[in-house]
Short mmCIF file of C-alpha atoms and ligand atoms in Angstrom, two decimals:
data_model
loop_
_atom_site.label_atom_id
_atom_site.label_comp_id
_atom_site.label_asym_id
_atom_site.label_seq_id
_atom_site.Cartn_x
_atom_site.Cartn_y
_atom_site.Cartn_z
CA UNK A 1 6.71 26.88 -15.13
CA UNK A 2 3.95 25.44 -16.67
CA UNK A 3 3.87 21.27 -17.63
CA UNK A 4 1.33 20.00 -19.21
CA UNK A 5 2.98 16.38 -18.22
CA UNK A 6 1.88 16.02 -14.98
CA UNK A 7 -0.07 13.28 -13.83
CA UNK A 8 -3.25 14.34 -12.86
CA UNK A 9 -4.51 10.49 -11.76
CA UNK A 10 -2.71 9.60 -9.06
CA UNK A 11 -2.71 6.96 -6.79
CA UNK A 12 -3.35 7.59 -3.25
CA UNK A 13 -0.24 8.14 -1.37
CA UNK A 14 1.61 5.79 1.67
CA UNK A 15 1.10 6.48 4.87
CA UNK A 16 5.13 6.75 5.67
CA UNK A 17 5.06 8.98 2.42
CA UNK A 18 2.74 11.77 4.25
CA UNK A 19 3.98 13.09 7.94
CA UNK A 20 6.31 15.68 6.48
CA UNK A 21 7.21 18.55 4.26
CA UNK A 22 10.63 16.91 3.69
CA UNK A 23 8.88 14.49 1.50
CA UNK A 24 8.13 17.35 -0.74
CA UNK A 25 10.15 19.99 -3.31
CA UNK A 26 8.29 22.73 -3.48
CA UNK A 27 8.14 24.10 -6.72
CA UNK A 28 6.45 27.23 -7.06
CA UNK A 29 3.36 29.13 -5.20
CA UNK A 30 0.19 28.81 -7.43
CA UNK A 31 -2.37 30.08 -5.04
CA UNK A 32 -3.73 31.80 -1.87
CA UNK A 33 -5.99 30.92 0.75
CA UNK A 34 -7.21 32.53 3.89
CA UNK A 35 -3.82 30.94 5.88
CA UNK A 36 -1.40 30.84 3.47
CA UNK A 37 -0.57 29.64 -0.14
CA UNK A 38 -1.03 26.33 -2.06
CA UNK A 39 2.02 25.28 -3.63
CA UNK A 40 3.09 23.19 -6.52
CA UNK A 41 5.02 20.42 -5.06
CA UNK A 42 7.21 17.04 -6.18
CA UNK A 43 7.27 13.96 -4.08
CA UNK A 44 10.89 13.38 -4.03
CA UNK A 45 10.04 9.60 -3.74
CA UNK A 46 8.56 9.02 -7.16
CA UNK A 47 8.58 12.41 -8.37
CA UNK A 48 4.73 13.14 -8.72
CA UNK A 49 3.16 16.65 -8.30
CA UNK A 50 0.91 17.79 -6.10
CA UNK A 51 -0.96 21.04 -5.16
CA UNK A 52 0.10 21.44 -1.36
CA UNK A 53 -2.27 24.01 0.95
CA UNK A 54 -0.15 25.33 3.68
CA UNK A 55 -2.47 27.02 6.17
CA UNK A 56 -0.49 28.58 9.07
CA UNK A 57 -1.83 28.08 12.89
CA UNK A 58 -1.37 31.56 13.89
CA UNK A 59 -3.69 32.92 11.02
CA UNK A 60 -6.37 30.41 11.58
CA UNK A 61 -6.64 30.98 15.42
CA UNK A 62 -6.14 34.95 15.07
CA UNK A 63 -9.26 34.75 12.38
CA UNK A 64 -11.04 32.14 14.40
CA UNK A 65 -11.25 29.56 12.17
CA UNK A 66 -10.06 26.46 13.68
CA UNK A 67 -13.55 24.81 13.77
CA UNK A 68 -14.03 25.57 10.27
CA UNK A 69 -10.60 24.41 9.29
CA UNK A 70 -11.31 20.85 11.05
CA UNK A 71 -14.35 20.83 9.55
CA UNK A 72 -13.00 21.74 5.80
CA UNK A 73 -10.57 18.87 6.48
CA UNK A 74 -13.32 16.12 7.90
CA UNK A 75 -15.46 16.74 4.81
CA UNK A 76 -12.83 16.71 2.46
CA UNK A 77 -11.83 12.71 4.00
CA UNK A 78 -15.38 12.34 3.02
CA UNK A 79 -15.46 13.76 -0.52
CA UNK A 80 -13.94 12.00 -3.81
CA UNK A 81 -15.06 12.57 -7.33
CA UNK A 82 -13.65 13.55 -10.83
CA UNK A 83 -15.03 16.73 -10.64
CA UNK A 84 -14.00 17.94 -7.24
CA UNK A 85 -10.25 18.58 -6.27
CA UNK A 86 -10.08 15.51 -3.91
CA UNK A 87 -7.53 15.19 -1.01
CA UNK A 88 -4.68 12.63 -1.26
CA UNK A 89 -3.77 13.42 2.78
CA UNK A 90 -3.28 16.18 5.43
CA UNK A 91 -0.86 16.27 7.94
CA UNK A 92 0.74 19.13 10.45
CA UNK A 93 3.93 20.08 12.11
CA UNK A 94 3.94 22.94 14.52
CA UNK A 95 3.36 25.98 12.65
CA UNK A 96 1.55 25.22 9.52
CA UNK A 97 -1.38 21.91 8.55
CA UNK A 98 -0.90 20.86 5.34
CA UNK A 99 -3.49 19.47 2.69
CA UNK A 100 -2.07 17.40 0.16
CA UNK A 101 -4.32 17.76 -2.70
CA UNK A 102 -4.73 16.34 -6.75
CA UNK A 103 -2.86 19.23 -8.94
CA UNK A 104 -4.49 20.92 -11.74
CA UNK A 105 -1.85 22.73 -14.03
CA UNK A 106 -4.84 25.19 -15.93
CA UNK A 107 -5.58 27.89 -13.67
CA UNK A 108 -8.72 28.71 -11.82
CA UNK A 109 -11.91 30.39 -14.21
CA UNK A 110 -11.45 33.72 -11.97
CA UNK A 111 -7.69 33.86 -13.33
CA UNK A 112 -9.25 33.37 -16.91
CA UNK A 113 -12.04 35.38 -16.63
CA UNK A 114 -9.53 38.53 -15.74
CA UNK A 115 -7.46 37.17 -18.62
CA UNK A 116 -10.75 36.86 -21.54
CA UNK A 117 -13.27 39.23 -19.87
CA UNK A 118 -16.24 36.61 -21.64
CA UNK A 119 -16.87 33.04 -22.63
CA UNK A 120 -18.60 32.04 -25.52
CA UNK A 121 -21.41 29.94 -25.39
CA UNK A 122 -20.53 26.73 -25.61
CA UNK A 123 -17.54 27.58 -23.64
CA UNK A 124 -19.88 28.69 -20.39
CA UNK A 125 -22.40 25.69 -21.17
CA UNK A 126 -19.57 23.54 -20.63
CA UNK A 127 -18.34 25.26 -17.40
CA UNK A 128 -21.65 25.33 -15.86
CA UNK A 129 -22.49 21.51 -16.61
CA UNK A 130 -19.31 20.64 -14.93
CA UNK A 131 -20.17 22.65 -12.03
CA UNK A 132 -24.08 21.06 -12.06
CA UNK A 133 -22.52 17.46 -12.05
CA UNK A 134 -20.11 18.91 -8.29
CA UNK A 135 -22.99 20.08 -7.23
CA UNK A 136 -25.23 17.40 -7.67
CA UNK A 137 -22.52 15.04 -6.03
CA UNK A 138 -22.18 17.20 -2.89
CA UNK A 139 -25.53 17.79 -2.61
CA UNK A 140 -26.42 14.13 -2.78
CA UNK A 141 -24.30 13.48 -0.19
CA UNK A 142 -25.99 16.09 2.14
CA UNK A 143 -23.26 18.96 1.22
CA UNK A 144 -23.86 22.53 1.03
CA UNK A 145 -20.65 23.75 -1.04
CA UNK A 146 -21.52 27.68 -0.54
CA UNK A 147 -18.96 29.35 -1.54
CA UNK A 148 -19.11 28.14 -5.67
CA UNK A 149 -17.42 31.11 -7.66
CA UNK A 150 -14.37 31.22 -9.84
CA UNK A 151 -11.52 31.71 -7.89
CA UNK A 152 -12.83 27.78 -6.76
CA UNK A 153 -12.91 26.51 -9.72
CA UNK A 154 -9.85 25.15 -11.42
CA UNK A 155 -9.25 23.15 -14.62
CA UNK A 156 -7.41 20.16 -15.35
CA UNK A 157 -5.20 20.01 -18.39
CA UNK A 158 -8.03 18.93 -20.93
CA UNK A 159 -10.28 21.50 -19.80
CA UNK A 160 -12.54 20.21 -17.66
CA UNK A 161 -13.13 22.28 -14.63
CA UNK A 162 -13.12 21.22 -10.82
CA UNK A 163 -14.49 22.24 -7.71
CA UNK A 164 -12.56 22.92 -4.50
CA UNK A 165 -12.43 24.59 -0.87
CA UNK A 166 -15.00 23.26 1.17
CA UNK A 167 -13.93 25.98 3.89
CA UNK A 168 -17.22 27.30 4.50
CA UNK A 169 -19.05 23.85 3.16
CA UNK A 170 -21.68 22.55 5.53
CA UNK A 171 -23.58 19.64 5.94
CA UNK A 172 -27.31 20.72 5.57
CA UNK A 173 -29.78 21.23 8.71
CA UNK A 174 -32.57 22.33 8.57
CA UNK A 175 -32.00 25.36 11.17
CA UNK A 176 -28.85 27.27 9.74
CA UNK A 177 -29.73 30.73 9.57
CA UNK A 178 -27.14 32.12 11.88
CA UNK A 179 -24.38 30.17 9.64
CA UNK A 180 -24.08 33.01 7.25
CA UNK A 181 -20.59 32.88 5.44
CA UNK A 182 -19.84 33.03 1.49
CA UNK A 183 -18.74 35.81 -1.00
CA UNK A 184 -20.81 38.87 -1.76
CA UNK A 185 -21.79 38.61 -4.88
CA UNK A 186 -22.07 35.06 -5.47
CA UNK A 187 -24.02 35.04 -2.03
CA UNK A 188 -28.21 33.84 -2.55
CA UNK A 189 -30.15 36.65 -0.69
CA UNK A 190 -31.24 33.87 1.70
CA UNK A 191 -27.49 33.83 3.23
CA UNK A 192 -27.36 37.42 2.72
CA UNK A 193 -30.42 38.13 4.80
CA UNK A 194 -29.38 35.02 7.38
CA UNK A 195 -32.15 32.74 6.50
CA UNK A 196 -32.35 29.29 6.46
CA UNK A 197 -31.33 28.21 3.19
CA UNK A 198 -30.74 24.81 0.98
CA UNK A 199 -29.05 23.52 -2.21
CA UNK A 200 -30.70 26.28 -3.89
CA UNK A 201 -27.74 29.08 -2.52
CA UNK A 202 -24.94 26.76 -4.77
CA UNK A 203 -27.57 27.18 -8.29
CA UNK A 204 -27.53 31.03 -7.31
CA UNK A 205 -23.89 31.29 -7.30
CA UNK A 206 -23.96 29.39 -10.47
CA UNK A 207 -26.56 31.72 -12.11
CA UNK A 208 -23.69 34.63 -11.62
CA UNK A 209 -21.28 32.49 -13.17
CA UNK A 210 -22.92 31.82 -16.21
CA UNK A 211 -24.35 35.49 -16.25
CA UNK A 212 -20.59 36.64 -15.33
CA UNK A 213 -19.16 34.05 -18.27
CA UNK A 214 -21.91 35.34 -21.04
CA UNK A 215 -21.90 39.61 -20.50
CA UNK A 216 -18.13 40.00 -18.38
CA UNK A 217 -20.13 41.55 -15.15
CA UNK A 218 -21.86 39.80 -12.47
CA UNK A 219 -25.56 40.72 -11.89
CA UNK A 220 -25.02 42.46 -8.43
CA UNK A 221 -21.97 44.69 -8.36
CA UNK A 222 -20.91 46.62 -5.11
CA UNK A 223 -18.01 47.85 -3.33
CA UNK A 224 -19.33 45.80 0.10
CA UNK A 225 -21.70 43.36 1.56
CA UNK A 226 -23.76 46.19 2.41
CA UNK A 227 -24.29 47.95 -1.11
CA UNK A 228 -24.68 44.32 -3.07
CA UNK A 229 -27.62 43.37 -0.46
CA UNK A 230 -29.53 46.62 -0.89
CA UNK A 231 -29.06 45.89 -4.67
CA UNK A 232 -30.45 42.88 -4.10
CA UNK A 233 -33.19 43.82 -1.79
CA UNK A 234 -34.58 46.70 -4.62
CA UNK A 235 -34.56 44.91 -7.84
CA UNK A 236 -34.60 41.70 -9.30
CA UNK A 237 -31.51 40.74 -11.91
CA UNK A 238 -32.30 39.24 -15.45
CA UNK A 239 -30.75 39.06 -18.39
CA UNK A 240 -32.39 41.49 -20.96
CA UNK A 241 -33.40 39.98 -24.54
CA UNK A 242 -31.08 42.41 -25.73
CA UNK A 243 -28.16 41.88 -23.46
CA UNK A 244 -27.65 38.57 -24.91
CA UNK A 245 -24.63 37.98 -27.00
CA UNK A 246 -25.30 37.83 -30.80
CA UNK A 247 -25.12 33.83 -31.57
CA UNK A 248 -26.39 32.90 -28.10
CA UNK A 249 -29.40 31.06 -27.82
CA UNK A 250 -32.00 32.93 -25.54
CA UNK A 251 -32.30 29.70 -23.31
CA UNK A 252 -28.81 30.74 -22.43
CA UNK A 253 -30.71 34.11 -20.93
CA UNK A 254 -33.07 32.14 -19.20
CA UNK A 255 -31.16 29.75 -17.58
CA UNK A 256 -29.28 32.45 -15.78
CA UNK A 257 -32.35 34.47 -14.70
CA UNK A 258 -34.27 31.43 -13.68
CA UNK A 259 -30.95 30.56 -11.02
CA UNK A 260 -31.04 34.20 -10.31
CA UNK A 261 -34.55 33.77 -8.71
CA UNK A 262 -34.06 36.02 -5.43
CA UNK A 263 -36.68 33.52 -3.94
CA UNK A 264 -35.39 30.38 -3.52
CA UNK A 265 -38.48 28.78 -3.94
CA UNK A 266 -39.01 30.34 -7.15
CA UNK A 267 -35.26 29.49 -8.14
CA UNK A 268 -34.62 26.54 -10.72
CA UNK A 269 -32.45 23.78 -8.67
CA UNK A 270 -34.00 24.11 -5.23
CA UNK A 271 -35.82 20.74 -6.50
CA UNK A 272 -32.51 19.17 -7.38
CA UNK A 273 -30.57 19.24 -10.20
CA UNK A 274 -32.59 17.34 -12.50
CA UNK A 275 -34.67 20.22 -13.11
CA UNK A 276 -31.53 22.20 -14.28
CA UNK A 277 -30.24 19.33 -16.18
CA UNK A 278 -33.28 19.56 -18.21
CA UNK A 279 -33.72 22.94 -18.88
CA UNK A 280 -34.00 23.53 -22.47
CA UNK A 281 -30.71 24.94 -22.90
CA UNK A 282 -29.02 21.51 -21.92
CA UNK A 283 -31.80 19.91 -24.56
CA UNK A 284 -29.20 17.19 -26.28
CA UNK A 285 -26.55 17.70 -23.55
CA UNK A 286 -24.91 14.35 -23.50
CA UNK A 287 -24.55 14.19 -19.44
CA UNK A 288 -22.85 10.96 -19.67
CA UNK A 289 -20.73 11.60 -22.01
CA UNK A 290 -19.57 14.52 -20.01
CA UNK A 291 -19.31 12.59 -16.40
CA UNK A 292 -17.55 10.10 -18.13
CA UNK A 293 -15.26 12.89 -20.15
CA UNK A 294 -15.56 12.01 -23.23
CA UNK A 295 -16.30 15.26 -24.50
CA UNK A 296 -13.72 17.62 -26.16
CA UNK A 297 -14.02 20.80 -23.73
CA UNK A 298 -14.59 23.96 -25.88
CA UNK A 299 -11.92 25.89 -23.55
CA UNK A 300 -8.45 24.26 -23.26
CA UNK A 301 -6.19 25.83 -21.09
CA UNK A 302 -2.68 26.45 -22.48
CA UNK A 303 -0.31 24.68 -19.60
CA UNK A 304 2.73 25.74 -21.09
CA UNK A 305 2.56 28.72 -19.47
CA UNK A 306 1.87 29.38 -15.70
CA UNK A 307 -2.27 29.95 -15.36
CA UNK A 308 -1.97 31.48 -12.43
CA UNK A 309 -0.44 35.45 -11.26
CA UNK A 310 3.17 35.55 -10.97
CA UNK A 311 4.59 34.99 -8.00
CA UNK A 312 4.81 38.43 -7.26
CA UNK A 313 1.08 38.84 -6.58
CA UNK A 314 2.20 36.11 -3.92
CA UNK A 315 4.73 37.56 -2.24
CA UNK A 316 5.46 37.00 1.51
CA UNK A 317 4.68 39.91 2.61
CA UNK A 318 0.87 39.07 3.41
CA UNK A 319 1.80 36.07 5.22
CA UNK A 320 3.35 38.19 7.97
CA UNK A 321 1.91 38.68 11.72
CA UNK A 322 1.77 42.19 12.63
CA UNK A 323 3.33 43.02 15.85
CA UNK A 324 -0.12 43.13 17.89
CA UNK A 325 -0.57 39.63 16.33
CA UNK A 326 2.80 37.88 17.63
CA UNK A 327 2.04 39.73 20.97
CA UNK A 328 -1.22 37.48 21.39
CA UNK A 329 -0.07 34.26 20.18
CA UNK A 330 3.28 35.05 22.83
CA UNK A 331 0.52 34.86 25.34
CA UNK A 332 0.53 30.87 24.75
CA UNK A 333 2.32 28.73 22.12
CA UNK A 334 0.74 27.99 19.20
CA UNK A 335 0.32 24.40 19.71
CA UNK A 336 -1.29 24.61 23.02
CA UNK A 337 -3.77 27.73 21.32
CA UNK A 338 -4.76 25.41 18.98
CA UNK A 339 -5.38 23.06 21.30
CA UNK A 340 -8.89 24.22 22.61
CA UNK A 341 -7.47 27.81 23.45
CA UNK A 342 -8.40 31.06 21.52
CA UNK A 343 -6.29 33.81 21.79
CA UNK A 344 -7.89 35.54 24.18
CA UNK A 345 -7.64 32.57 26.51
CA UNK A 346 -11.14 31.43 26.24
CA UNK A 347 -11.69 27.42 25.43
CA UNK A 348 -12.90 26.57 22.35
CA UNK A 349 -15.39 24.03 21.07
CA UNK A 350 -12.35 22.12 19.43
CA UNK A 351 -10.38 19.89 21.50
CA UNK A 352 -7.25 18.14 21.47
CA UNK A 353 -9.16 15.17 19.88
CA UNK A 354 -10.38 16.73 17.00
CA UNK A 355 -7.23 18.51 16.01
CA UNK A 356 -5.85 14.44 16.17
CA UNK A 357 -8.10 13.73 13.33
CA UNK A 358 -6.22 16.78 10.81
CA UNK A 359 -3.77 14.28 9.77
CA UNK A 360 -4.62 11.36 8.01
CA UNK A 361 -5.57 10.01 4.66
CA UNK A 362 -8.24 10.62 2.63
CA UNK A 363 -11.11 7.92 3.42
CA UNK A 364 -13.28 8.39 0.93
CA UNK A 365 -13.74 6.05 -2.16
CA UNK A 366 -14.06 6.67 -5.41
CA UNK A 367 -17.76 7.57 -5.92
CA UNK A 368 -20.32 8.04 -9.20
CA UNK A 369 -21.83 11.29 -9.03
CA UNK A 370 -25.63 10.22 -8.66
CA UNK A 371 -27.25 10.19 -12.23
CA UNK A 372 -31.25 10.71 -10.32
CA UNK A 373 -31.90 13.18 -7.52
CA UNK A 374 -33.90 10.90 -5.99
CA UNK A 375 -31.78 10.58 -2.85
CA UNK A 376 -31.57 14.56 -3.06
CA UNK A 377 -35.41 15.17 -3.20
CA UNK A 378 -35.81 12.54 -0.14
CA UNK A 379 -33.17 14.01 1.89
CA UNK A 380 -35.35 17.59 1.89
CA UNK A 381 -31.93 19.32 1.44
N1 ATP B 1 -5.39 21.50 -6.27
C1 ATP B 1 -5.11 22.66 -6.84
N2 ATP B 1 -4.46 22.72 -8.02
C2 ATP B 1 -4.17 23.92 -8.57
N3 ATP B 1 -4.49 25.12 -8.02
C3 ATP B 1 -5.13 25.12 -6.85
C4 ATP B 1 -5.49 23.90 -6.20
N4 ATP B 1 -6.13 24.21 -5.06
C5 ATP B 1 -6.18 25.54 -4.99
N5 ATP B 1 -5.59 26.10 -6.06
C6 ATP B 1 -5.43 27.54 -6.31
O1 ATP B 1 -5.23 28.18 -5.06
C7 ATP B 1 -6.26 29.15 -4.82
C8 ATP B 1 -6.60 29.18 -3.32
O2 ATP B 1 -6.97 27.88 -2.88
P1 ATP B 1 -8.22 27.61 -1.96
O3 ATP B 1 -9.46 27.95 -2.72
O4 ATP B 1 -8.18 26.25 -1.40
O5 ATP B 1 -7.95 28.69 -0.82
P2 ATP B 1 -9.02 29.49 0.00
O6 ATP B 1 -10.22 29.71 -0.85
O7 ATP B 1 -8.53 30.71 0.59
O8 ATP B 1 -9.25 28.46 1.10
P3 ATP B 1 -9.38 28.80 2.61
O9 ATP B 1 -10.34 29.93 2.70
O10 ATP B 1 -9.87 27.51 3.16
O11 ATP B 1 -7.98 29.15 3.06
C9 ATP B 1 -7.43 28.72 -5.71
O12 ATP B 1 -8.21 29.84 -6.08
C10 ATP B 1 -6.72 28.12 -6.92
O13 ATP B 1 -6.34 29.13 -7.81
#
């Protein structure tokens, strides 16, 4: 059920608190990821809820994932901020790792964007400002989140909306053109086309939000990869004069096309995000005000109900191995596959060592999101 009680400012957790699921009552499954669900969950000890990512072994070695697992959990020790969803800790037992993580009782925008089709203007404003001041936090601290759509962003009780999975994040180089993952359709042609791409490929994914938010479409639709990039490839998306909502300011329009850019050298944010903080449609945005959340959001969830699918649209049933599945993992156990084994028997990159580091606390402090891009602009992200 939904509670609208829950403490949402927590401290970190004890050490002796974090080593196993007995610690925990699980309450009810709120999510899915790639291994498994995220569950709400109450610390027996003093009764505090958490969200709780169970990822299972099996699925992340059958997908081959483990080095992007590791690496979801190393940033995330890294990563603290009141607009991200941070981790408290992470910890494993045989079967499943477990990320212990803040819980945000309102639902994720992709569960209320099915529910309300469209936003209003203020409404999608306010989203994409709290997405800009993420953004600019990761990116400051060398952090390509690339993989920014809704189903990643989830709000807090009063509204305010937060950014999570860093599955496919990556810390920026400048030669990653063969590290190609995201979401078709919230994916910058530059990814798309496996090019070596920046901070712009997070303001392109937020251009289709706020397009997405304002007409209830996104700008390249397609049944695969395949038909969204030739979409992509022939024409250029923009919001039409006349597409835009009655009310809206036309700045709204702009703002969307100028993210849209298929270049990203064209593309507003591939500078940093003071340029899109200062785009006239933010003109008299208070952005302190915001970071500091004093404003009234515009969209307030209601967490007396669950804001999230029953959990019927969660049932078990995907969580199962097929048969050819449990015949390849039989091959080894689990622990010793994910261990520097694949399935096939091959050694992987990972090693005993870095699976070691999966379980600990979160190590990173409480930080400001930056409030110049200085540090962004130097670091040539
Ligand atoms: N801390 C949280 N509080 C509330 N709901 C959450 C939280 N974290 C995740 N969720 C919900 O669970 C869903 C899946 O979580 P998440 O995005 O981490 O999985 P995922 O994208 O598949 O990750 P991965 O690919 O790494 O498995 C989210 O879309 C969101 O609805």
């Amino acid at each position: 059920m939904g509670n609208c009680n829950i403490n949402e400012k927590k401290e970190d957790m004890l050490e002796s608190d974090i080593t196993s699921i007995s610690n925990f009552q699980f309450i009810d499954a709120i999510g899915r990821g790639g291994f498994g669900k995220v569950w709400k969950v109450k610390k027996k000890k003093n009764t505090l809820f958490y969200a709780l990512k169970v990822m299972s072994k099996a699925k992340i070695i059958l997908k081959k994932s483990v080095q992007s697992v590791l690496n979801e959990r190393q940033l995330l020790s890294n990563v603290r901020h009141g607009f991200m969803i941070n981790m408290q800790c992470a910890f494993q037992d045989k079967e499943y790792l477990y990320l212990v993580m803040d819980l945000l009782t309102g639902g994720d925008l992709r569960f209320h964007i099915g529910r309300l089709r469209r936003f209003n203007e203020e409404q999608t404003k306010f989203f994409a400002a709290c997405i800009i001041i993420a953004l600019e936090y990761l990116h400051q601290n060398g952090i390509l989140h690339r993989d920014i759509k809704p189903e990643n962003l989830v709000f807090d009780s009063s509204g305010y909306l937060r950014l999570t999975d860093l599955g496919i994040a990556r810390i920026w180089k400048p030669e990653n053109s063969s590290d190609t993952s995201g979401t078709p359709g919230y994916m910058a042609p530059e990814v798309m086309c496996r090019q070596n791409h920046g901070i712009g490929v997070d303001y392109f994914a937020l251009g289709v939000i706020v397009y997405e938010c304002m007409l209830g479409r996104r700008p390249y639709m397609g049944r695969s990869r395949q038909e969204i990039r030739e979409q992509m490839l022939s024409k250029q998306a923009a919001i039409k004069r006349q597409e835009i909502p009655p009310g809206w300011d036309i700045q709204a329009g702009d703002f969307a096309n100028q993210l849209l850019q298929r270049k990203p050298q064209n593309r507003l944010g591939s500078n940093g995000p003071d340029e899109v903080k200062e785009h006239p449609w933010f003109k008299d945005f208070d952005w302190e005000k915001l970071e500091n959340k004093k404003i009234l959001a515009p969209f307030i969830p209601n967490c007396n109900q669950d804001n999230y699918l029953p959990s019927d649209g969660l049932n078990d049933s995907d969580d199962s191995l097929s048969a050819e599945q449990h015949l390849l993992l039989r091959r080894n156990s689990i622990q010793n596959l994910f261990n520097g084994y694949d399935q096939d028997g091959n050694q992987q990159q990972c090693s005993q060592n870095n699976l070691m580091i999966f379980s600990s606390q979160s190590s990173a402090r409480q930080s400001k999101a930056p409030t110049s891009s200085s540090t962004l602009k130097s670091s040539k992200l």
